[in-house]
Short mmCIF file of C-alpha atoms in Angstrom, two decimals:
data_model
loop_
_atom_site.label_atom_id
_atom_site.label_comp_id
_atom_site.label_asym_id
_atom_site.label_seq_id
_atom_site.Cartn_x
_atom_site.Cartn_y
_atom_site.Cartn_z
CA MET A 1 -71.17 -49.45 43.83
CA ALA A 2 -69.97 -50.75 47.16
CA GLN A 3 -66.47 -49.91 46.02
CA ARG A 4 -66.87 -46.32 47.10
CA TYR A 5 -66.99 -47.46 50.73
CA ASN A 6 -63.61 -49.15 50.34
CA SER A 7 -60.24 -47.95 51.50
CA GLY A 8 -57.48 -47.69 48.94
CA LEU A 9 -55.91 -51.10 49.43
CA GLY A 10 -57.73 -54.19 48.25
CA TRP A 11 -57.28 -57.91 47.98
CA ALA A 12 -55.65 -57.33 44.64
CA ASP A 13 -52.72 -55.82 46.50
CA VAL A 14 -51.92 -59.06 48.25
CA THR A 15 -53.06 -61.74 45.81
CA PRO A 16 -52.77 -61.75 42.03
CA LYS A 17 -56.28 -61.20 40.71
CA ALA A 18 -56.10 -64.24 38.46
CA GLY A 19 -55.50 -66.25 41.61
CA TRP A 20 -58.72 -65.33 43.33
CA LEU A 21 -60.74 -65.31 40.16
CA ASN A 22 -60.23 -68.97 39.45
CA ARG A 23 -57.72 -70.84 41.52
CA ARG A 24 -58.63 -74.18 39.98
CA GLN A 25 -57.97 -73.04 36.42
CA LEU A 26 -54.80 -71.35 37.53
CA MET A 27 -53.54 -74.57 39.07
CA MET A 28 -54.12 -76.39 35.83
CA THR A 29 -52.19 -73.86 33.79
CA MET A 30 -49.51 -72.85 36.20
CA GLY A 31 -49.07 -76.05 38.14
CA ALA A 32 -46.32 -75.87 40.69
CA ALA A 33 -45.70 -72.18 40.08
CA LEU A 34 -48.69 -71.45 42.29
CA ALA A 35 -47.08 -73.11 45.27
CA ALA A 36 -44.33 -70.53 45.12
CA SER A 37 -46.69 -67.54 45.06
CA PRO A 38 -47.15 -65.64 48.31
CA ALA A 39 -50.16 -66.50 50.42
CA LEU A 40 -52.95 -63.98 50.88
CA ALA A 41 -51.97 -61.89 53.86
CA ALA A 42 -54.45 -61.84 56.69
CA THR A 43 -55.43 -58.36 57.77
CA GLY A 44 -56.20 -57.62 61.38
CA PRO A 45 -56.92 -59.79 64.39
CA TYR A 46 -60.23 -61.13 63.15
CA SER A 47 -59.08 -62.69 59.87
CA THR A 48 -58.06 -66.30 59.40
CA ASP A 49 -54.80 -67.01 57.60
CA GLU A 50 -56.40 -69.88 55.70
CA ALA A 51 -56.40 -69.51 51.92
CA PRO A 52 -59.69 -68.04 50.66
CA ASN A 53 -61.83 -69.81 48.09
CA SER A 54 -61.71 -68.54 44.53
CA LEU A 55 -64.29 -66.01 43.43
CA GLU A 56 -65.59 -68.74 41.12
CA ASP A 57 -66.35 -70.96 44.15
CA ILE A 58 -67.84 -68.13 46.18
CA THR A 59 -70.11 -66.87 43.40
CA GLY A 60 -71.04 -70.23 41.87
CA TYR A 61 -72.32 -72.09 44.92
CA ASN A 62 -74.96 -70.19 46.86
CA ASN A 63 -78.01 -70.77 48.98
CA PHE A 64 -80.18 -67.79 48.14
CA TYR A 65 -83.65 -69.27 47.87
CA GLU A 66 -85.09 -65.99 46.61
CA PHE A 67 -83.55 -67.10 43.31
CA GLY A 68 -84.31 -70.84 43.56
CA PHE A 69 -83.43 -73.96 45.55
CA ASP A 70 -80.43 -75.00 43.48
CA LYS A 71 -76.90 -73.89 44.42
CA THR A 72 -76.41 -72.58 40.87
CA ASP A 73 -79.76 -70.74 40.67
CA PRO A 74 -78.50 -67.51 42.28
CA ALA A 75 -75.63 -67.19 39.79
CA ALA A 76 -78.07 -67.89 36.97
CA HIS A 77 -80.86 -65.53 38.03
CA ALA A 78 -79.43 -62.81 40.30
CA GLY A 79 -78.11 -60.77 37.37
CA LYS A 80 -81.54 -59.12 37.07
CA LEU A 81 -81.45 -57.78 40.62
CA THR A 82 -81.53 -53.96 40.84
CA THR A 83 -79.18 -52.86 43.63
CA SER A 84 -79.08 -49.13 42.97
CA PRO A 85 -80.67 -47.09 44.40
CA TRP A 86 -80.85 -49.03 47.63
CA ALA A 87 -82.51 -47.96 50.85
CA VAL A 88 -82.33 -49.61 54.25
CA GLU A 89 -85.17 -48.91 56.64
CA VAL A 90 -84.16 -48.70 60.28
CA ASP A 91 -87.02 -48.92 62.74
CA GLY A 92 -88.05 -50.03 66.22
CA LEU A 93 -86.19 -48.99 69.34
CA VAL A 94 -83.76 -46.52 67.77
CA ASP A 95 -83.19 -42.79 68.27
CA ARG A 96 -82.99 -41.99 64.57
CA PRO A 97 -85.37 -44.26 62.67
CA GLY A 98 -86.01 -43.80 58.99
CA SER A 99 -85.31 -44.97 55.49
CA TYR A 100 -81.60 -44.49 54.82
CA ASP A 101 -79.90 -44.42 51.46
CA LEU A 102 -77.23 -47.09 51.67
CA GLY A 103 -74.47 -44.61 50.94
CA ASP A 104 -75.63 -42.30 53.75
CA LEU A 105 -75.97 -45.16 56.22
CA LEU A 106 -72.36 -46.24 55.73
CA LYS A 107 -70.72 -42.90 54.91
CA GLY A 108 -67.46 -42.39 56.76
CA LEU A 109 -67.51 -45.73 58.53
CA PRO A 110 -64.30 -47.76 58.26
CA VAL A 111 -64.50 -50.57 55.68
CA GLU A 112 -62.72 -53.64 56.98
CA GLU A 113 -61.29 -56.55 55.05
CA ARG A 114 -62.02 -59.76 56.88
CA ILE A 115 -61.17 -63.30 55.83
CA TYR A 116 -63.79 -65.42 57.59
CA ARG A 117 -64.61 -69.09 57.70
CA PHE A 118 -68.16 -69.59 56.46
CA ARG A 119 -69.93 -72.75 57.64
CA CYS A 120 -73.29 -73.73 56.16
CA VAL A 121 -75.80 -75.72 58.23
CA GLU A 122 -75.65 -78.25 55.38
CA ALA A 123 -72.12 -79.15 56.52
CA TRP A 124 -70.04 -77.49 53.81
CA SER A 125 -67.75 -74.53 54.27
CA MET A 126 -65.66 -71.93 52.47
CA ILE A 127 -63.14 -69.24 53.33
CA ILE A 128 -64.44 -65.86 52.18
CA PRO A 129 -62.59 -62.52 52.07
CA TRP A 130 -65.33 -60.03 52.89
CA ASN A 131 -65.31 -56.26 52.84
CA GLY A 132 -67.71 -54.50 55.12
CA VAL A 133 -68.39 -52.37 58.14
CA GLN A 134 -68.98 -53.60 61.65
CA LEU A 135 -72.69 -53.76 62.37
CA SER A 136 -71.98 -52.14 65.74
CA HIS A 137 -70.81 -48.95 63.98
CA VAL A 138 -74.04 -48.71 62.02
CA LEU A 139 -76.14 -49.39 65.12
CA ASP A 140 -74.20 -46.72 67.01
CA ARG A 141 -74.97 -44.30 64.20
CA VAL A 142 -78.75 -44.81 64.41
CA GLY A 143 -78.73 -44.82 68.21
CA VAL A 144 -79.89 -48.00 69.92
CA GLN A 145 -82.32 -47.34 72.78
CA PRO A 146 -81.72 -49.06 76.13
CA GLY A 147 -84.84 -51.19 75.80
CA ALA A 148 -83.60 -52.92 72.64
CA LYS A 149 -82.65 -56.56 73.24
CA PHE A 150 -82.64 -58.02 69.72
CA VAL A 151 -82.13 -57.00 66.10
CA GLN A 152 -84.19 -58.33 63.23
CA PHE A 153 -82.88 -58.27 59.66
CA THR A 154 -85.20 -58.36 56.67
CA SER A 155 -84.08 -59.30 53.17
CA LEU A 156 -85.45 -58.01 49.89
CA ALA A 157 -88.46 -59.89 48.51
CA ARG A 158 -89.07 -58.56 45.01
CA PRO A 159 -91.04 -61.14 43.00
CA GLU A 160 -90.46 -59.47 39.63
CA GLU A 161 -86.69 -59.91 40.02
CA MET A 162 -86.60 -63.00 42.23
CA PRO A 163 -88.06 -66.21 40.78
CA GLY A 164 -87.95 -68.02 44.14
CA VAL A 165 -90.00 -65.25 45.75
CA LYS A 166 -92.48 -65.38 42.90
CA ALA A 167 -92.75 -69.17 43.30
CA GLY A 168 -93.34 -68.84 47.04
CA LEU A 169 -90.59 -71.27 48.03
CA LEU A 170 -90.45 -69.90 51.59
CA ASP A 171 -92.42 -67.49 53.77
CA TRP A 172 -91.02 -64.25 52.32
CA PRO A 173 -89.45 -61.89 53.11
CA TYR A 174 -86.50 -63.77 54.57
CA ARG A 175 -85.91 -62.66 58.14
CA GLU A 176 -83.12 -63.32 60.58
CA GLY A 177 -82.16 -62.03 63.98
CA LEU A 178 -79.43 -61.57 66.56
CA ARG A 179 -79.32 -60.87 70.26
CA MET A 180 -78.02 -57.36 70.98
CA ASP A 181 -74.64 -58.56 72.29
CA GLU A 182 -74.19 -60.72 69.19
CA ALA A 183 -75.12 -57.79 66.96
CA MET A 184 -72.64 -55.47 68.71
CA HIS A 185 -69.78 -57.99 68.54
CA PRO A 186 -66.85 -56.74 66.43
CA LEU A 187 -66.90 -59.94 64.33
CA THR A 188 -70.43 -59.18 63.11
CA LEU A 189 -70.21 -57.52 59.75
CA LEU A 190 -72.45 -55.74 57.30
CA ALA A 191 -70.61 -56.87 54.18
CA THR A 192 -70.62 -54.81 51.00
CA GLY A 193 -68.02 -56.65 48.97
CA ILE A 194 -65.86 -59.71 48.36
CA TYR A 195 -62.22 -59.56 47.27
CA GLY A 196 -62.44 -55.78 47.27
CA GLU A 197 -65.07 -55.77 44.56
CA PRO A 198 -68.73 -54.79 45.08
CA MET A 199 -70.83 -57.60 46.53
CA PRO A 200 -71.84 -59.97 43.70
CA ASN A 201 -75.63 -60.09 43.37
CA GLN A 202 -75.79 -63.82 44.12
CA ASN A 203 -73.94 -63.30 47.40
CA GLY A 204 -76.46 -60.76 48.74
CA ALA A 205 -75.79 -57.43 47.05
CA PRO A 206 -75.52 -54.67 47.92
CA ILE A 207 -75.34 -55.30 51.66
CA ARG A 208 -75.66 -58.43 53.77
CA LEU A 209 -75.07 -59.67 57.25
CA VAL A 210 -72.05 -61.89 58.06
CA VAL A 211 -71.93 -63.67 61.43
CA PRO A 212 -69.00 -66.05 61.09
CA TRP A 213 -69.54 -68.15 64.23
CA LYS A 214 -73.10 -69.04 63.24
CA TYR A 215 -74.45 -71.23 60.48
CA GLY A 216 -74.70 -69.43 57.17
CA PHE A 217 -78.47 -69.06 57.16
CA LYS A 218 -78.15 -66.48 59.96
CA SER A 219 -76.22 -64.19 57.59
CA ALA A 220 -79.21 -62.68 55.78
CA LYS A 221 -78.60 -61.24 52.30
CA SER A 222 -79.69 -58.10 50.44
CA LEU A 223 -80.90 -56.30 53.57
CA VAL A 224 -83.73 -53.78 53.30
CA LYS A 225 -84.68 -53.44 56.94
CA ILE A 226 -83.04 -53.47 60.35
CA THR A 227 -85.41 -53.52 63.31
CA LEU A 228 -84.44 -53.04 66.95
CA THR A 229 -86.83 -54.84 69.26
CA ASP A 230 -87.29 -55.92 72.86
CA ARG A 231 -88.27 -59.51 72.06
CA MET A 232 -86.77 -62.42 70.17
CA PRO A 233 -87.80 -61.77 66.57
CA TYR A 234 -89.36 -64.05 63.98
CA THR A 235 -86.66 -65.82 61.98
CA THR A 236 -87.48 -67.66 58.76
CA TRP A 237 -85.89 -71.10 59.14
CA ASN A 238 -86.71 -71.30 62.83
CA ALA A 239 -90.37 -70.65 62.02
CA LEU A 240 -90.35 -73.23 59.22
CA GLN A 241 -88.68 -76.07 61.13
CA PRO A 242 -88.10 -75.08 64.78
CA LYS A 243 -86.64 -78.45 65.79
CA GLU A 244 -84.01 -78.24 63.06
CA TYR A 245 -83.04 -74.57 63.02
CA GLY A 246 -82.71 -72.72 66.30
CA PHE A 247 -82.59 -68.98 66.84
CA TYR A 248 -78.95 -69.10 67.97
CA ALA A 249 -77.64 -71.51 65.30
CA ASN A 250 -74.07 -71.32 66.60
CA VAL A 251 -71.73 -73.64 64.73
CA ASN A 252 -71.32 -76.58 67.09
CA PRO A 253 -69.93 -80.03 66.26
CA GLU A 254 -71.40 -81.37 69.51
CA VAL A 255 -74.99 -80.50 68.62
CA ASP A 256 -76.14 -82.36 65.53
CA HIS A 257 -78.82 -81.26 63.15
CA PRO A 258 -81.68 -83.73 63.75
CA ARG A 259 -81.14 -85.24 60.33
CA TRP A 260 -77.39 -85.04 59.84
CA SER A 261 -74.13 -84.79 61.77
CA GLN A 262 -72.39 -81.46 62.33
CA ALA A 263 -69.14 -83.09 63.50
CA SER A 264 -67.30 -82.37 60.27
CA GLU A 265 -67.72 -80.39 57.06
CA ARG A 266 -66.70 -80.51 53.43
CA ARG A 267 -64.37 -77.66 52.56
CA ILE A 268 -65.42 -76.44 49.13
CA GLY A 269 -62.51 -76.16 46.73
CA ALA A 270 -60.32 -78.70 48.53
CA GLY A 271 -60.60 -81.27 45.77
CA LEU A 272 -61.95 -84.81 45.61
CA PHE A 273 -59.84 -86.45 48.28
CA ALA A 274 -59.12 -83.87 50.98
CA SER A 275 -62.35 -81.99 51.36
CA ARG A 276 -63.52 -83.15 54.81
CA VAL A 277 -62.31 -81.30 57.89
CA ASP A 278 -63.39 -81.26 61.53
CA THR A 279 -65.96 -78.64 62.42
CA GLN A 280 -64.82 -76.29 65.18
CA LYS A 281 -67.06 -75.06 67.95
CA PHE A 282 -68.26 -71.52 67.15
CA ASN A 283 -66.62 -72.16 63.77
CA GLY A 284 -63.25 -71.54 65.40
CA TYR A 285 -64.22 -68.16 66.87
CA GLY A 286 -64.71 -69.49 70.41
CA ASP A 287 -61.93 -67.31 71.85
CA LEU A 288 -63.88 -64.26 70.75
CA VAL A 289 -67.50 -65.26 71.29
CA ALA A 290 -67.80 -68.15 73.76
CA ASP A 291 -68.23 -65.65 76.62
CA LEU A 292 -71.49 -64.44 75.08
CA TYR A 293 -73.06 -67.78 75.92
CA LYS A 294 -71.70 -68.31 79.42
CA GLY A 295 -74.26 -70.18 81.49
CA GLN A 296 -76.35 -71.05 78.45
CA ASP A 297 -77.03 -74.68 77.55
CA LEU A 298 -76.09 -74.71 73.87
CA ALA A 299 -77.78 -78.06 73.30
CA ARG A 300 -81.06 -76.45 74.36
CA ASP A 301 -80.38 -73.05 72.78
CA TYR A 302 -79.25 -74.51 69.45
CA MET B 1 -99.29 -99.50 16.03
CA LEU B 2 -96.70 -97.80 18.19
CA ARG B 3 -96.39 -100.84 20.41
CA ASP B 4 -95.57 -103.13 17.51
CA THR B 5 -93.14 -100.60 16.10
CA ILE B 6 -91.30 -100.52 19.45
CA HIS B 7 -91.30 -104.32 19.64
CA ARG B 8 -89.91 -104.54 16.13
CA ALA B 9 -87.30 -101.86 16.76
CA LEU B 10 -86.11 -103.61 19.92
CA ARG B 11 -85.91 -107.04 18.35
CA PRO B 12 -82.16 -106.83 17.54
CA VAL B 13 -81.37 -105.38 20.98
CA ARG B 14 -79.78 -108.02 23.19
CA PRO B 15 -80.25 -107.72 26.95
CA TRP B 16 -76.49 -107.30 27.59
CA MET B 17 -76.59 -104.12 25.53
CA VAL B 18 -78.53 -102.54 28.40
CA TYR B 19 -75.31 -102.77 30.41
CA THR B 20 -73.48 -100.81 27.73
CA LEU B 21 -76.14 -98.14 27.85
CA GLY B 22 -76.14 -98.22 31.64
CA ALA B 23 -72.41 -97.58 31.77
CA LEU B 24 -72.85 -94.24 30.00
CA PRO B 25 -73.77 -92.12 33.08
CA ALA B 26 -70.70 -93.46 34.89
CA LEU B 27 -68.48 -92.80 31.88
CA LEU B 28 -69.87 -89.30 31.53
CA LEU B 29 -69.04 -88.69 35.17
CA VAL B 30 -65.46 -89.86 34.65
CA VAL B 31 -65.14 -87.52 31.67
CA ASP B 32 -66.49 -84.67 33.79
CA VAL B 33 -63.98 -85.43 36.55
CA PHE B 34 -61.10 -85.09 34.12
CA THR B 35 -62.44 -82.01 32.36
CA GLY B 36 -63.21 -80.27 35.66
CA ASN B 37 -66.85 -80.09 34.69
CA LEU B 38 -68.38 -81.02 38.04
CA GLY B 39 -68.91 -77.53 39.40
CA VAL B 40 -67.82 -75.97 42.63
CA ASP B 41 -68.66 -78.99 44.80
CA PRO B 42 -67.51 -82.04 42.80
CA VAL B 43 -67.96 -84.54 45.63
CA LYS B 44 -71.65 -83.68 46.10
CA THR B 45 -72.17 -83.67 42.35
CA ILE B 46 -70.72 -87.18 41.95
CA GLU B 47 -72.61 -88.48 44.97
CA HIS B 48 -75.93 -87.03 43.86
CA ARG B 49 -75.55 -88.02 40.24
CA VAL B 50 -74.89 -91.73 40.90
CA GLY B 51 -77.66 -91.75 43.52
CA GLU B 52 -80.09 -90.20 41.12
CA VAL B 53 -79.20 -92.67 38.35
CA ALA B 54 -79.88 -95.50 40.82
CA LEU B 55 -83.27 -93.97 41.60
CA GLN B 56 -84.04 -93.54 37.89
CA LEU B 57 -83.17 -97.19 37.21
CA ILE B 58 -85.37 -98.30 40.11
CA VAL B 59 -88.25 -96.33 38.59
CA ALA B 60 -87.46 -97.79 35.16
CA GLY B 61 -87.51 -101.30 36.61
CA LEU B 62 -90.89 -100.66 38.21
CA CYS B 63 -92.29 -99.57 34.83
CA ILE B 64 -91.78 -102.96 33.16
CA THR B 65 -94.78 -104.79 34.62
CA PRO B 66 -97.36 -101.96 34.24
CA LEU B 67 -96.16 -101.34 30.67
CA ARG B 68 -96.82 -104.95 29.81
CA ARG B 69 -100.13 -105.09 31.60
CA PHE B 70 -101.62 -101.74 30.60
CA ALA B 71 -99.87 -100.92 27.33
CA GLY B 72 -99.09 -104.37 26.04
CA LEU B 73 -95.43 -103.41 25.74
CA ASN B 74 -93.19 -106.30 26.68
CA LEU B 75 -89.73 -105.25 27.86
CA ILE B 76 -89.40 -107.99 30.44
CA ARG B 77 -86.22 -109.40 28.90
CA PHE B 78 -84.39 -106.20 29.88
CA ARG B 79 -85.64 -106.07 33.47
CA ARG B 80 -82.82 -108.07 35.04
CA GLN B 81 -80.18 -105.80 33.52
CA ILE B 82 -82.04 -102.69 34.69
CA GLY B 83 -82.26 -104.11 38.21
CA VAL B 84 -78.61 -105.10 38.37
CA LEU B 85 -77.61 -101.64 37.11
CA ALA B 86 -79.79 -100.02 39.79
CA PHE B 87 -77.89 -102.04 42.37
CA VAL B 88 -74.52 -101.11 40.87
CA TYR B 89 -75.33 -97.40 40.97
CA ALA B 90 -76.71 -97.68 44.51
CA ALA B 91 -73.45 -99.42 45.50
CA LEU B 92 -71.44 -96.64 43.80
CA HIS B 93 -73.50 -94.07 45.67
CA LEU B 94 -72.69 -95.77 48.98
CA LEU B 95 -69.03 -96.09 48.00
CA VAL B 96 -68.76 -92.40 47.08
CA TRP B 97 -70.36 -91.48 50.41
CA ILE B 98 -67.81 -93.57 52.35
CA THR B 99 -64.73 -92.61 50.34
CA LEU B 100 -65.10 -89.10 48.90
CA ASP B 101 -67.76 -87.58 51.16
CA LEU B 102 -67.03 -88.97 54.63
CA GLN B 103 -63.45 -89.87 53.62
CA PHE B 104 -63.25 -93.06 55.70
CA ARG B 105 -64.16 -91.33 58.95
CA TRP B 106 -65.45 -94.64 60.28
CA SER B 107 -66.68 -93.31 63.62
CA GLU B 108 -68.84 -90.71 61.84
CA ILE B 109 -69.96 -93.27 59.27
CA GLY B 110 -70.91 -95.66 62.07
CA ALA B 111 -72.75 -92.94 63.98
CA ASP B 112 -74.63 -91.90 60.84
CA LEU B 113 -75.66 -95.51 60.14
CA VAL B 114 -77.34 -95.85 63.53
CA LYS B 115 -78.46 -92.26 64.23
CA ARG B 116 -79.46 -90.58 60.97
CA PRO B 117 -82.87 -91.62 59.69
CA TYR B 118 -82.10 -90.67 56.08
CA ILE B 119 -78.86 -92.66 56.15
CA ILE B 120 -80.59 -95.63 57.80
CA VAL B 121 -83.38 -95.51 55.24
CA GLY B 122 -80.94 -95.29 52.32
CA PHE B 123 -78.74 -98.05 53.68
CA ALA B 124 -81.77 -100.28 54.29
CA ALA B 125 -82.77 -99.80 50.66
CA PHE B 126 -79.27 -100.82 49.60
CA LEU B 127 -79.34 -103.92 51.84
CA MET B 128 -82.63 -104.95 50.25
CA LEU B 129 -81.18 -104.62 46.76
CA LEU B 130 -78.17 -106.77 47.69
CA PRO B 131 -79.89 -110.21 47.75
CA LEU B 132 -81.77 -109.25 44.59
CA ALA B 133 -78.52 -108.55 42.75
CA VAL B 134 -76.98 -111.80 44.04
CA THR B 135 -79.94 -113.84 42.78
CA SER B 136 -80.26 -112.08 39.43
CA ASN B 137 -79.24 -115.15 37.42
CA ASN B 138 -80.97 -118.22 36.02
CA ALA B 139 -79.07 -120.56 38.34
CA ALA B 140 -80.54 -118.80 41.39
CA ILE B 141 -84.06 -119.06 39.99
CA ARG B 142 -83.55 -122.80 39.39
CA ARG B 143 -82.04 -123.34 42.81
CA MET B 144 -84.69 -121.35 44.70
CA GLY B 145 -87.69 -122.30 42.63
CA ALA B 146 -89.64 -119.64 40.72
CA ALA B 147 -92.17 -118.94 43.50
CA ALA B 148 -89.59 -118.35 46.26
CA TRP B 149 -87.45 -116.30 43.88
CA GLN B 150 -90.39 -114.08 43.03
CA ARG B 151 -91.29 -113.64 46.70
CA LEU B 152 -87.72 -112.56 47.43
CA HIS B 153 -87.81 -110.09 44.55
CA TRP B 154 -90.86 -108.37 45.97
CA LEU B 155 -88.20 -106.67 48.12
CA THR B 156 -87.95 -104.32 45.14
CA TYR B 157 -91.12 -102.57 46.33
CA PRO B 158 -90.01 -101.57 49.85
CA ALA B 159 -86.52 -100.84 48.52
CA ALA B 160 -87.96 -98.41 45.97
CA MET B 161 -90.09 -96.64 48.58
CA LEU B 162 -87.13 -96.34 50.96
CA ALA B 163 -84.90 -94.99 48.16
CA GLY B 164 -87.51 -92.33 47.34
CA LEU B 165 -87.90 -91.47 51.02
CA HIS B 166 -84.11 -91.23 51.44
CA PHE B 167 -84.04 -88.45 48.83
CA ILE B 168 -86.93 -86.53 50.42
CA MET B 169 -85.37 -86.75 53.88
CA LEU B 170 -82.08 -85.12 52.97
CA VAL B 171 -83.35 -81.90 51.43
CA LYS B 172 -84.25 -78.65 53.13
CA ALA B 173 -87.76 -77.27 52.56
CA TRP B 174 -89.75 -78.94 49.74
CA PRO B 175 -88.05 -78.89 46.36
CA ALA B 176 -90.04 -80.63 43.61
CA GLU B 177 -87.57 -83.24 42.39
CA PRO B 178 -87.57 -85.73 45.30
CA LEU B 179 -91.36 -85.43 45.52
CA ILE B 180 -91.67 -86.25 41.80
CA TYR B 181 -89.56 -89.41 42.22
CA MET B 182 -91.59 -90.49 45.24
CA GLY B 183 -94.82 -89.76 43.38
CA ALA B 184 -93.68 -91.87 40.43
CA ILE B 185 -92.66 -94.76 42.70
CA LEU B 186 -95.95 -94.71 44.62
CA ALA B 187 -97.97 -94.46 41.40
CA LEU B 188 -96.12 -97.41 39.83
CA LEU B 189 -96.63 -99.49 42.96
CA GLY B 190 -100.26 -98.37 43.14
CA LEU B 191 -100.89 -99.65 39.61
CA ARG B 192 -100.02 -103.12 40.88
CA LEU B 193 -102.91 -102.96 43.33
CA ILE B 194 -105.49 -102.71 40.56
CA PRO B 195 -107.16 -106.12 40.55
CA ARG B 196 -106.78 -108.13 37.42
CA ALA B 197 -109.99 -108.86 35.56
CA ALA B 198 -111.38 -112.32 36.22
CA PRO B 199 -110.14 -114.76 33.56
CA ARG B 200 -112.49 -114.68 30.62
CA ARG B 201 -114.58 -117.80 30.43
CA VAL B 202 -113.81 -119.82 27.37
CA PRO B 203 -117.03 -120.85 25.67
CA ALA B 204 -117.49 -124.54 25.84
#
């Protein structure tokens, strides 16, 4: 599906597929041979050179409450999700509103390969090699009107395919939002794949938001609507527990979650004894995004 | 009657055998470590599994008295072993948190112990279980006297409530599992509030 938006080269060109499919199993069978294999090459100025998690990690450990509370629920239940055809409604303060077929919305836009750190508000993290287009390119295509100050993203809520929606676990549909400058930032991605393959259902197929300097819950999955608006939009977690989940939700080791510390994180896939690493401000993307928040008190605007 | 059948079936079971049974979850975990069967996030899995076993043993321990009172089922000779095992798993849970999860980051551990309500609540529950484990032997009962020993062991009740609360406080939204544990703990404690019938008068 999403593959048709991809350029010719993929992750498979730089890393043996068996390596990203299941690094853990590979280590058991190949042992030291792995150490000699070339590292995954970072592409472009926005990618980290840290080694990405295996596809097994990335697709087996998900917060996607539409499919249930458990980290393994999305992998277990997302197989039923219908992702084709897929339409994205664009409305609000745009020149060309309407319901766009996903293929039309992205046609001709450059698909980037970006290896991003991904930091969950629950204090775990992964390295994920995304494929996707910059959100700014899509917004340029639909024509943002000058009055637009924020973007709201709405995820699919289809009870017949999503047990967590049927059970009413949250106030569906899931909604998230960004300020216009955050939305237009080149780091902000509409991702359509991982490791050069179409987006796995449990990771938010066929198209999801990725905002690498913010906690993972900002990166809404399986998008069906993008709304340009002049006011700060409703966002799901913020509405549920406003003291715990702010609108900005920038990764920040200096501002703790009320119930737990954000000073460090467990790196998934790093094994039993080396999994905890320091959390970086803006998840390590401060050079690129800190300017967006100049003059803002990040302890107040958490 | 079912009750008598259970009593008969349990007659050959010696209290120490409870320890053997209680070691199984830990052994299973060790097997899973070596077979790579702990999923994508093994540290969390280990931490949660030993914590949950501790909680299950606390609930099991709280069942003993109501079972005897309301169902006539007497399992009291296994209660000490259940309690000691609950403490052991709670201690393992704490140990896994310090070693594998926080990885000896003492400044973060210290900050969590004074700042994080769910950590404080969990640690308080552990501290309450500690004197109970230390006095879980006949010598301590003799030394303290039965009445004082029993008063001390009422600490089980607040410890159980804090352990249940600890679980509820660390989740996002409202998943069912921690609420079920808390419900069970409160129900088992509530049963103890039902007044006992006045002693039947023996006809003269």
